[in-house]
């Protein structure tokens, strides 16, 4: 048993603690294990350096090992990390989230996104007395808990009754959601969705969502977008409107995508991007709903919301407080938008140079880019995605997806475009003479598949 991969799989089911870090999600030439990260770069166990666009599954927005954030966390370590009663750091972090996020009148911290999204579902059911929750089928992940995973292809170990109350609709199709309300009158507790992915809620042809210079909240057409339609429907039907801002939070806007798009959720959840990689997540929202988890007033029926030993760990919350200060001082959100636009335009130019405009596509707004790889028929192809990632790795760029940080600057952009130029040259050759000649190992696979 010599390789790191073998050692990992011997002691960790799946070889990693998130399935998106697994071997089946990367080309065969990807580093099997990483030793450290700094800025926009990571190093493997042999000291090889890679420019990284995974950024800890999008959790690192300022750059790895950011000195100010780390020092803030270390100051909290010196205070004891976690105390017997609520800490001053806990209070300050909660008040800060309330300050920057419009709808966060109350907040409960956790350590991962799955727990806080499940907590939001529980709150919605407690406050409405209803059972059903609606989610878009296009959004890839809400929780590792049964109520969500049971809606995917991975149903082993999950009793049907645990996910039978989760209903699917289509994002950007308000009619599909209205049909669920018609089929289950007075029974839907909440609608939970990401505000945006590579698909935005803006009306067709709007286009203003592509720039942080013109957030949709300031757009005359903004009030006609899909999120506003969902918000109006929820208010009319007495269901809670929940935004899962794991990815959009602290990227689209300091106040979340809810501020960018000008909507007001009843509850919202955050995690990635809150504390530059430290384990901090949150469920937040309007006091009238969040207070269902309170111990006041007397004789109120209780809702056991979140009760976690490490939810108020001071190191992560101190990192969160410092990260927000850096966001404000260094205009981080504007940088993420700007670099994303430069990367998008640069990659499109490189693809055009190789005649690949119809085979290598950049999807989504600048803040949330996705590259789409297509085969000779123009069909999205995982083998070609694997090939592109494989060739980038040969030139020391790790791009399983595109997540940028404050540490990505001109030098990183130039390195990326040079590596992409070399990778797309091979891509064009593979289209012409067959991918089998160029792909060195198995193609990456979907995470949600019923069999290995």
Short mmCIF file of C-alpha atoms in Angstrom, two decimals:
data_model
loop_
_atom_site.label_atom_id
_atom_site.label_comp_id
_atom_site.label_asym_id
_atom_site.label_seq_id
_atom_site.Cartn_x
_atom_site.Cartn_y
_atom_site.Cartn_z
CA UNK A 1 0.00 0.00 0.00
CA UNK A 2 2.20 2.80 -1.31
CA UNK A 3 0.12 5.55 -2.90
CA UNK A 4 -1.61 8.27 -0.93
CA UNK A 5 -4.85 7.33 -2.67
CA UNK A 6 -4.64 3.75 -1.40
CA UNK A 7 -3.85 4.93 2.12
CA UNK A 8 -6.74 7.39 2.08
CA UNK A 9 -9.27 4.82 0.87
CA UNK A 10 -8.02 2.33 3.46
CA UNK A 11 -9.00 4.57 6.39
CA UNK A 12 -11.61 7.02 4.99
CA UNK A 13 -14.76 5.85 3.14
CA UNK A 14 -14.60 7.53 -0.24
CA UNK A 15 -11.01 8.61 0.37
CA UNK A 16 -12.04 12.12 1.45
CA UNK A 17 -14.49 13.88 3.72
CA UNK A 18 -16.54 15.36 0.90
CA UNK A 19 -17.39 13.33 -2.18
CA UNK A 20 -16.45 16.25 -4.44
CA UNK A 21 -12.83 15.77 -3.31
CA UNK A 22 -12.86 12.11 -4.34
CA UNK A 23 -10.61 10.47 -6.93
CA UNK A 24 -13.57 10.06 -9.29
CA UNK A 25 -13.96 13.84 -9.51
CA UNK A 26 -10.45 14.51 -10.85
CA UNK A 27 -8.24 13.39 -13.74
CA UNK A 28 -5.80 10.58 -12.99
CA UNK A 29 -2.84 12.99 -13.03
CA UNK A 30 -4.31 15.23 -10.30
CA UNK A 31 -2.33 15.39 -7.06
CA UNK A 32 -3.56 12.57 -4.81
CA UNK A 33 -3.04 14.58 -1.66
CA UNK A 34 -2.23 18.20 -0.81
CA UNK A 35 0.13 19.38 1.89
CA UNK A 36 -0.61 23.10 2.20
CA UNK A 37 -1.97 26.21 0.56
CA UNK A 38 -0.98 29.87 0.46
CA UNK A 39 -2.64 32.66 -1.47
CA UNK A 40 -4.03 31.20 -4.69
CA UNK A 41 -1.71 28.17 -4.68
CA UNK A 42 -1.57 24.68 -3.20
CA UNK A 43 1.36 22.27 -2.85
CA UNK A 44 1.26 18.49 -2.98
CA UNK A 45 3.27 16.17 -0.74
CA UNK A 46 6.21 16.25 -3.16
CA UNK A 47 6.41 20.04 -3.17
CA UNK A 48 4.80 20.60 -6.57
CA UNK A 49 2.91 23.91 -6.70
CA UNK A 50 -0.46 24.36 -8.45
CA UNK A 51 -2.51 27.46 -9.10
CA UNK A 52 -5.85 26.54 -7.54
CA UNK A 53 -9.38 27.32 -8.65
CA UNK A 54 -11.04 24.84 -6.29
CA UNK A 55 -10.29 27.10 -3.28
CA UNK A 56 -11.35 24.54 -0.66
CA UNK A 57 -14.66 23.84 -2.37
CA UNK A 58 -15.29 27.60 -2.73
CA UNK A 59 -14.84 28.25 1.01
CA UNK A 60 -11.67 30.36 0.67
CA UNK A 61 -12.38 33.80 -0.79
CA UNK A 62 -9.38 35.82 0.44
CA UNK A 63 -6.63 33.28 -0.27
CA UNK A 64 -5.18 30.37 1.67
CA UNK A 65 -3.45 31.12 4.99
CA UNK A 66 -4.45 34.79 4.99
CA UNK A 67 -2.26 36.36 7.68
CA UNK A 68 -4.84 38.69 9.20
CA UNK A 69 -7.55 36.04 9.34
CA UNK A 70 -5.19 33.49 10.87
CA UNK A 71 -3.99 35.97 13.50
CA UNK A 72 -7.59 36.79 14.40
CA UNK A 73 -8.28 33.09 14.89
CA UNK A 74 -5.14 32.67 17.00
CA UNK A 75 -6.20 35.52 19.26
CA UNK A 76 -9.40 33.61 19.92
CA UNK A 77 -7.38 30.45 20.64
CA UNK A 78 -5.58 32.37 23.38
CA UNK A 79 -8.97 33.19 24.90
CA UNK A 80 -9.86 29.51 25.27
CA UNK A 81 -11.48 28.58 21.91
CA UNK A 82 -14.85 27.56 23.40
CA UNK A 83 -16.36 28.59 26.73
CA UNK A 84 -19.04 27.36 29.13
CA UNK A 85 -21.38 30.33 28.57
CA UNK A 86 -21.86 32.45 25.42
CA UNK A 87 -18.73 34.42 24.52
CA UNK A 88 -18.24 38.04 23.57
CA UNK A 89 -16.92 36.81 20.21
CA UNK A 90 -20.12 34.86 19.62
CA UNK A 91 -22.23 37.94 20.33
CA UNK A 92 -20.09 40.20 18.13
CA UNK A 93 -20.22 37.72 15.25
CA UNK A 94 -24.01 37.44 15.49
CA UNK A 95 -24.43 41.22 15.59
CA UNK A 96 -22.06 41.60 12.63
CA UNK A 97 -24.03 39.14 10.49
CA UNK A 98 -27.19 41.03 11.40
CA UNK A 99 -25.47 44.24 10.31
CA UNK A 100 -24.33 43.05 6.87
CA UNK A 101 -27.21 40.74 5.85
CA UNK A 102 -30.54 42.57 5.50
CA UNK A 103 -32.83 39.75 6.67
CA UNK A 104 -30.64 38.36 9.48
CA UNK A 105 -32.50 39.66 12.51
CA UNK A 106 -31.45 36.58 14.48
CA UNK A 107 -28.75 33.99 13.78
CA UNK A 108 -27.70 30.54 14.92
CA UNK A 109 -24.17 29.41 14.04
CA UNK A 110 -23.16 25.91 13.02
CA UNK A 111 -20.16 24.15 11.52
CA UNK A 112 -21.43 22.97 8.13
CA UNK A 113 -24.00 23.90 5.55
CA UNK A 114 -26.02 20.70 5.78
CA UNK A 115 -26.92 21.25 9.42
CA UNK A 116 -28.11 24.82 8.94
CA UNK A 117 -30.20 24.08 5.85
CA UNK A 118 -31.87 21.22 7.71
CA UNK A 119 -32.43 23.58 10.63
CA UNK A 120 -34.13 26.04 8.27
CA UNK A 121 -36.46 23.28 7.04
CA UNK A 122 -37.30 22.36 10.64
CA UNK A 123 -38.06 25.99 11.49
CA UNK A 124 -40.35 26.32 8.49
CA UNK A 125 -42.32 23.23 9.49
CA UNK A 126 -42.48 24.34 13.11
CA UNK A 127 -43.71 27.83 12.25
CA UNK A 128 -46.28 26.79 9.65
CA UNK A 129 -47.43 23.41 10.98
CA UNK A 130 -47.02 22.08 7.42
CA UNK A 131 -45.00 19.19 6.07
CA UNK A 132 -43.84 19.77 2.47
CA UNK A 133 -40.71 21.60 1.31
CA UNK A 134 -40.09 22.57 -2.33
CA UNK A 135 -36.61 22.72 -3.91
CA UNK A 136 -35.41 23.17 -7.52
CA UNK A 137 -34.27 19.98 -9.23
CA UNK A 138 -31.51 21.96 -10.98
CA UNK A 139 -29.71 22.87 -7.74
CA UNK A 140 -27.10 20.24 -6.95
CA UNK A 141 -26.87 20.11 -3.17
CA UNK A 142 -28.69 21.32 -0.08
CA UNK A 143 -27.82 18.86 2.69
CA UNK A 144 -26.37 15.44 3.46
CA UNK A 145 -29.55 14.75 5.45
CA UNK A 146 -32.17 12.32 4.18
CA UNK A 147 -34.80 14.92 3.30
CA UNK A 148 -32.54 16.05 0.43
CA UNK A 149 -30.28 13.11 -0.48
CA UNK A 150 -33.35 10.93 -0.92
CA UNK A 151 -34.37 13.10 -3.88
CA UNK A 152 -31.15 12.17 -5.72
CA UNK A 153 -30.11 8.86 -7.28
CA UNK A 154 -28.48 7.84 -3.97
CA UNK A 155 -31.35 6.34 -1.97
CA UNK A 156 -29.60 3.45 -0.26
CA UNK A 157 -30.15 3.55 3.50
CA UNK A 158 -32.90 6.17 3.32
CA UNK A 159 -36.52 5.23 4.07
CA UNK A 160 -38.88 6.74 1.47
CA UNK A 161 -40.87 8.53 4.16
CA UNK A 162 -37.79 10.63 4.95
CA UNK A 163 -37.84 12.34 1.55
CA UNK A 164 -41.43 11.91 0.41
CA UNK A 165 -42.23 15.38 1.75
CA UNK A 166 -39.59 17.04 -0.44
CA UNK A 167 -41.07 18.25 -3.71
CA UNK A 168 -39.17 19.24 -6.87
CA UNK A 169 -39.85 22.12 -9.22
CA UNK A 170 -37.90 23.86 -12.00
CA UNK A 171 -35.84 26.96 -11.31
CA UNK A 172 -36.96 29.98 -13.38
CA UNK A 173 -40.32 28.30 -14.04
CA UNK A 174 -42.86 29.77 -11.65
CA UNK A 175 -45.65 27.67 -13.17
CA UNK A 176 -43.95 24.46 -12.04
CA UNK A 177 -43.90 25.80 -8.47
CA UNK A 178 -47.48 27.03 -8.64
CA UNK A 179 -48.54 23.51 -9.64
CA UNK A 180 -47.04 22.10 -6.43
CA UNK A 181 -48.99 24.58 -4.34
CA UNK A 182 -52.16 23.64 -6.25
CA UNK A 183 -51.50 19.93 -5.69
CA UNK A 184 -50.83 20.39 -1.96
CA UNK A 185 -53.07 23.26 -0.83
CA UNK A 186 -52.23 24.52 2.65
CA UNK A 187 -49.53 21.86 3.09
CA UNK A 188 -46.31 23.48 1.85
CA UNK A 189 -44.13 24.83 4.64
CA UNK A 190 -41.35 26.40 2.58
CA UNK A 191 -39.63 26.91 -0.72
CA UNK A 192 -35.83 26.64 -0.47
CA UNK A 193 -33.55 27.56 -3.35
CA UNK A 194 -30.20 29.07 -4.19
CA UNK A 195 -30.72 32.67 -5.33
CA UNK A 196 -28.65 32.00 -8.45
CA UNK A 197 -26.17 29.52 -9.88
CA UNK A 198 -24.91 29.84 -13.45
CA UNK A 199 -28.61 30.50 -14.11
CA UNK A 200 -29.84 33.81 -12.75
CA UNK A 201 -33.37 34.83 -11.76
CA UNK A 202 -33.38 37.88 -14.03
CA UNK A 203 -36.02 38.32 -16.73
CA UNK A 204 -34.93 37.04 -20.17
CA UNK A 205 -32.66 39.46 -22.00
CA UNK A 206 -31.97 41.63 -18.97
CA UNK A 207 -28.20 41.11 -18.87
CA UNK A 208 -27.55 43.46 -15.96
CA UNK A 209 -26.78 40.55 -13.63
CA UNK A 210 -23.43 40.17 -15.40
CA UNK A 211 -21.83 43.11 -13.58
CA UNK A 212 -21.52 44.13 -9.94
CA UNK A 213 -21.71 47.73 -11.15
CA UNK A 214 -25.43 47.29 -11.67
CA UNK A 215 -26.98 44.97 -9.08
CA UNK A 216 -30.47 43.82 -9.90
CA UNK A 217 -31.87 45.57 -6.83
CA UNK A 218 -31.29 48.85 -8.69
CA UNK A 219 -32.70 47.59 -11.98
CA UNK A 220 -36.24 48.53 -13.09
CA UNK A 221 -36.67 44.97 -14.36
CA UNK A 222 -35.44 43.43 -11.11
CA UNK A 223 -38.86 43.28 -9.49
CA UNK A 224 -40.03 40.98 -12.26
CA UNK A 225 -37.38 38.32 -11.75
CA UNK A 226 -37.92 34.75 -10.65
CA UNK A 227 -36.91 35.32 -7.02
CA UNK A 228 -39.51 38.06 -6.69
CA UNK A 229 -42.10 35.74 -8.18
CA UNK A 230 -41.23 33.03 -5.65
CA UNK A 231 -41.27 35.55 -2.80
CA UNK A 232 -44.72 36.79 -3.83
CA UNK A 233 -46.08 33.25 -4.17
CA UNK A 234 -44.76 32.23 -0.75
CA UNK A 235 -46.28 35.29 0.91
CA UNK A 236 -49.61 34.59 -0.76
CA UNK A 237 -49.62 30.91 0.21
CA UNK A 238 -48.29 31.30 3.77
CA UNK A 239 -45.07 29.37 3.07
CA UNK A 240 -41.62 30.49 4.13
CA UNK A 241 -39.23 31.82 1.49
CA UNK A 242 -35.74 30.38 2.21
CA UNK A 243 -32.56 31.31 0.36
CA UNK A 244 -29.59 28.98 0.60
CA UNK A 245 -26.62 31.34 0.20
CA UNK A 246 -23.82 28.81 0.73
CA UNK A 247 -22.19 29.79 -2.56
CA UNK A 248 -23.71 33.19 -3.35
CA UNK A 249 -23.17 34.62 0.14
CA UNK A 250 -20.15 36.96 0.43
CA UNK A 251 -19.49 36.65 -3.30
CA UNK A 252 -22.34 38.30 -5.20
CA UNK A 253 -22.62 41.07 -2.59
CA UNK A 254 -21.44 41.61 0.98
CA UNK A 255 -25.09 41.36 2.02
CA UNK A 256 -25.59 38.20 0.00
CA UNK A 257 -27.39 37.63 -3.28
CA UNK A 258 -30.57 38.67 -1.48
CA UNK A 259 -29.16 42.22 -1.37
CA UNK A 260 -27.93 41.96 -4.96
CA UNK A 261 -31.34 40.90 -6.27
CA UNK A 262 -33.41 42.97 -3.84
CA UNK A 263 -35.47 40.24 -2.16
CA UNK A 264 -36.21 39.58 1.50
CA UNK A 265 -36.17 35.91 2.53
CA UNK A 266 -37.84 34.71 5.68
CA UNK A 267 -34.81 32.51 6.42
CA UNK A 268 -31.38 32.21 4.83
CA UNK A 269 -28.33 30.01 5.24
CA UNK A 270 -24.62 30.74 4.84
CA UNK A 271 -21.36 28.83 5.05
CA UNK A 272 -18.73 28.90 2.29
CA UNK A 273 -17.01 32.28 2.15
CA UNK A 274 -17.96 33.39 5.65
CA UNK A 275 -14.59 32.94 7.32
CA UNK A 276 -12.02 32.23 4.58
CA UNK A 277 -12.12 28.47 5.07
CA UNK A 278 -12.73 28.26 8.81
CA UNK A 279 -15.68 26.07 9.77
CA UNK A 280 -18.50 28.58 10.19
CA UNK A 281 -22.07 28.26 8.92
CA UNK A 282 -25.27 30.03 9.88
CA UNK A 283 -29.02 29.91 9.66
CA UNK A 284 -30.48 33.39 9.97
CA UNK A 285 -33.69 35.22 9.32
CA UNK A 286 -36.63 37.15 10.58
CA UNK A 287 -37.15 37.23 14.32
CA UNK A 288 -40.72 35.94 14.10
CA UNK A 289 -39.43 32.65 12.66
CA UNK A 290 -36.00 32.31 14.25
CA UNK A 291 -37.47 32.88 17.71
CA UNK A 292 -39.26 29.54 17.41
CA UNK A 293 -35.94 28.11 18.60
CA UNK A 294 -35.81 30.39 21.65
CA UNK A 295 -36.36 29.56 25.33
CA UNK A 296 -38.46 32.69 25.82
CA UNK A 297 -41.30 33.55 26.38
CA UNK A 298 -42.50 31.22 29.13
CA UNK A 299 -44.83 28.35 28.21
CA UNK A 300 -44.18 28.65 24.45
CA UNK A 301 -44.05 25.26 22.73
CA UNK A 302 -40.38 24.55 22.10
CA UNK A 303 -38.59 23.83 18.83
CA UNK A 304 -35.22 22.11 19.24
CA UNK A 305 -33.37 24.06 16.58
CA UNK A 306 -29.56 23.70 16.60
CA UNK A 307 -27.61 22.69 19.68
CA UNK A 308 -23.95 22.18 18.83
CA UNK A 309 -20.93 22.17 21.11
CA UNK A 310 -18.72 23.69 18.43
CA UNK A 311 -21.18 26.07 16.75
CA UNK A 312 -19.87 28.97 18.83
CA UNK A 313 -16.19 28.04 18.59
CA UNK A 314 -14.40 31.36 18.86
CA UNK A 315 -11.58 30.70 16.36
CA UNK A 316 -13.94 30.44 13.39
CA UNK A 317 -16.14 33.32 14.53
CA UNK A 318 -13.09 35.51 15.07
CA UNK A 319 -11.99 34.62 11.53
CA UNK A 320 -15.44 35.60 10.26
CA UNK A 321 -15.27 39.00 11.98
CA UNK A 322 -11.82 39.71 10.51
CA UNK A 323 -12.82 38.46 7.06
CA UNK A 324 -15.69 40.95 6.93
CA UNK A 325 -13.32 43.76 7.89
CA UNK A 326 -11.05 42.78 4.98
CA UNK A 327 -14.04 42.58 2.63
CA UNK A 328 -14.91 46.16 3.49
CA UNK A 329 -11.39 47.56 3.38
CA UNK A 330 -10.21 45.85 0.21
CA UNK A 331 -13.45 45.76 -1.81
CA UNK A 332 -13.26 41.99 -2.14
CA UNK A 333 -16.62 41.49 -3.85
CA UNK A 334 -15.69 43.96 -6.60
CA UNK A 335 -12.39 42.15 -7.12
CA UNK A 336 -14.12 38.76 -7.46
CA UNK A 337 -16.46 40.14 -10.11
CA UNK A 338 -13.65 41.90 -11.96
CA UNK A 339 -11.27 38.94 -12.05
CA UNK A 340 -14.11 36.62 -13.08
CA UNK A 341 -14.91 38.86 -16.03
CA UNK A 342 -11.26 38.98 -17.12
CA UNK A 343 -10.96 35.20 -16.82
CA UNK A 344 -14.19 34.64 -18.76
CA UNK A 345 -13.17 36.95 -21.59
CA UNK A 346 -9.64 35.55 -21.68
CA UNK A 347 -10.75 31.92 -21.86
CA UNK A 348 -13.29 32.72 -24.57
CA UNK A 349 -10.56 34.42 -26.58
CA UNK A 350 -8.24 31.42 -26.23
CA UNK A 351 -11.03 29.04 -27.23
CA UNK A 352 -11.80 31.14 -30.30
CA UNK A 353 -8.12 31.09 -31.28
CA UNK A 354 -8.33 27.29 -31.44
CA UNK A 355 -11.70 27.28 -33.22
CA UNK A 356 -13.46 25.86 -30.15
CA UNK A 357 -16.20 28.47 -29.64
CA UNK A 358 -18.87 25.75 -29.93
CA UNK A 359 -16.99 23.15 -27.89
CA UNK A 360 -15.53 25.05 -24.92
CA UNK A 361 -18.07 27.40 -23.36
CA UNK A 362 -18.14 29.70 -20.34
CA UNK A 363 -21.51 29.66 -18.62
CA UNK A 364 -22.92 31.98 -15.96
CA UNK A 365 -22.16 35.49 -14.72
CA UNK A 366 -18.60 36.56 -13.94
CA UNK A 367 -19.01 35.86 -10.22
CA UNK A 368 -20.06 32.24 -10.75
CA UNK A 369 -18.47 30.88 -13.90
CA UNK A 370 -18.63 27.30 -15.10
CA UNK A 371 -16.76 25.86 -18.06
CA UNK A 372 -18.75 23.52 -20.30
CA UNK A 373 -16.90 21.03 -22.49
CA UNK A 374 -18.60 19.58 -25.55
CA UNK A 375 -17.76 16.70 -27.88
CA UNK A 376 -17.81 16.63 -31.68
CA UNK A 377 -21.61 16.60 -31.67
CA UNK A 378 -21.75 19.65 -29.42
CA UNK A 379 -23.02 17.60 -26.48
CA UNK A 380 -21.67 18.33 -22.97
CA UNK A 381 -19.02 15.71 -22.27
CA UNK A 382 -17.41 14.56 -19.02
CA UNK A 383 -14.53 12.89 -20.90
CA UNK A 384 -13.66 16.21 -22.54
CA UNK A 385 -14.01 18.01 -19.20
CA UNK A 386 -11.56 15.48 -17.80
CA UNK A 387 -9.19 16.04 -20.70
CA UNK A 388 -9.20 19.82 -20.24
CA UNK A 389 -8.57 19.51 -16.49
CA UNK A 390 -5.87 16.90 -17.15
CA UNK A 391 -4.00 19.17 -19.55
CA UNK A 392 -4.24 22.16 -17.18
CA UNK A 393 -2.70 20.05 -14.41
CA UNK A 394 0.26 19.29 -16.68
CA UNK A 395 0.90 23.02 -16.62
CA UNK A 396 0.34 23.33 -12.86
CA UNK A 397 -3.23 24.70 -12.86
CA UNK A 398 -5.87 22.87 -10.81
CA UNK A 399 -9.35 23.78 -12.06
CA UNK A 400 -12.01 21.25 -11.06
CA UNK A 401 -14.42 24.21 -11.17
CA UNK A 402 -13.94 27.98 -11.10
CA UNK A 403 -13.78 29.69 -7.72
CA UNK A 404 -11.68 32.83 -7.50
CA UNK A 405 -10.31 34.70 -4.53
CA UNK A 406 -8.72 38.01 -3.60
CA UNK A 407 -5.36 36.28 -4.12
CA UNK A 408 -6.03 35.74 -7.85
CA UNK A 409 -4.43 38.66 -9.68
CA UNK A 410 -2.69 39.50 -12.96
CA UNK A 411 0.06 36.91 -12.61
CA UNK A 412 -2.48 34.18 -11.92
CA UNK A 413 -4.63 35.28 -14.85
CA UNK A 414 -1.67 35.13 -17.23
CA UNK A 415 -0.61 31.72 -15.92
CA UNK A 416 -4.17 30.41 -16.36
CA UNK A 417 -4.58 31.67 -19.90
CA UNK A 418 -1.20 30.28 -20.95
CA UNK A 419 -2.09 26.86 -19.50
CA UNK A 420 -5.53 27.01 -21.13
CA UNK A 421 -3.94 27.81 -24.49
CA UNK A 422 -1.84 24.66 -24.25
CA UNK A 423 -4.74 22.58 -22.97
CA UNK A 424 -7.15 23.69 -25.67
CA UNK A 425 -4.60 22.90 -28.35
CA UNK A 426 -4.76 19.27 -27.19
CA UNK A 427 -8.56 19.53 -26.91
CA UNK A 428 -8.77 20.51 -30.59
CA UNK A 429 -6.56 17.59 -31.56
CA UNK A 430 -8.77 15.21 -29.55
CA UNK A 431 -11.86 16.44 -31.34
CA UNK A 432 -10.19 15.75 -34.65
CA UNK A 433 -8.56 12.37 -34.03
CA UNK A 434 -10.40 10.92 -31.03
CA UNK A 435 -10.18 11.56 -27.32
CA UNK A 436 -8.93 8.03 -26.56
CA UNK A 437 -5.46 9.00 -27.78
CA UNK A 438 -5.18 11.80 -25.24
CA UNK A 439 -7.15 10.89 -22.10
CA UNK A 440 -4.77 9.22 -19.64
CA UNK A 441 -7.25 7.65 -17.25
CA UNK A 442 -10.97 7.27 -16.58
CA UNK A 443 -13.31 10.19 -17.09
CA UNK A 444 -14.64 11.94 -14.02
CA UNK A 445 -18.08 10.78 -12.90
CA UNK A 446 -21.21 12.41 -11.48
CA UNK A 447 -21.29 12.50 -7.67
CA UNK A 448 -24.95 11.50 -7.57
CA UNK A 449 -24.90 8.13 -9.31
CA UNK A 450 -26.51 4.96 -7.92
CA UNK A 451 -23.42 2.73 -8.38
CA UNK A 452 -19.66 3.21 -8.18
#
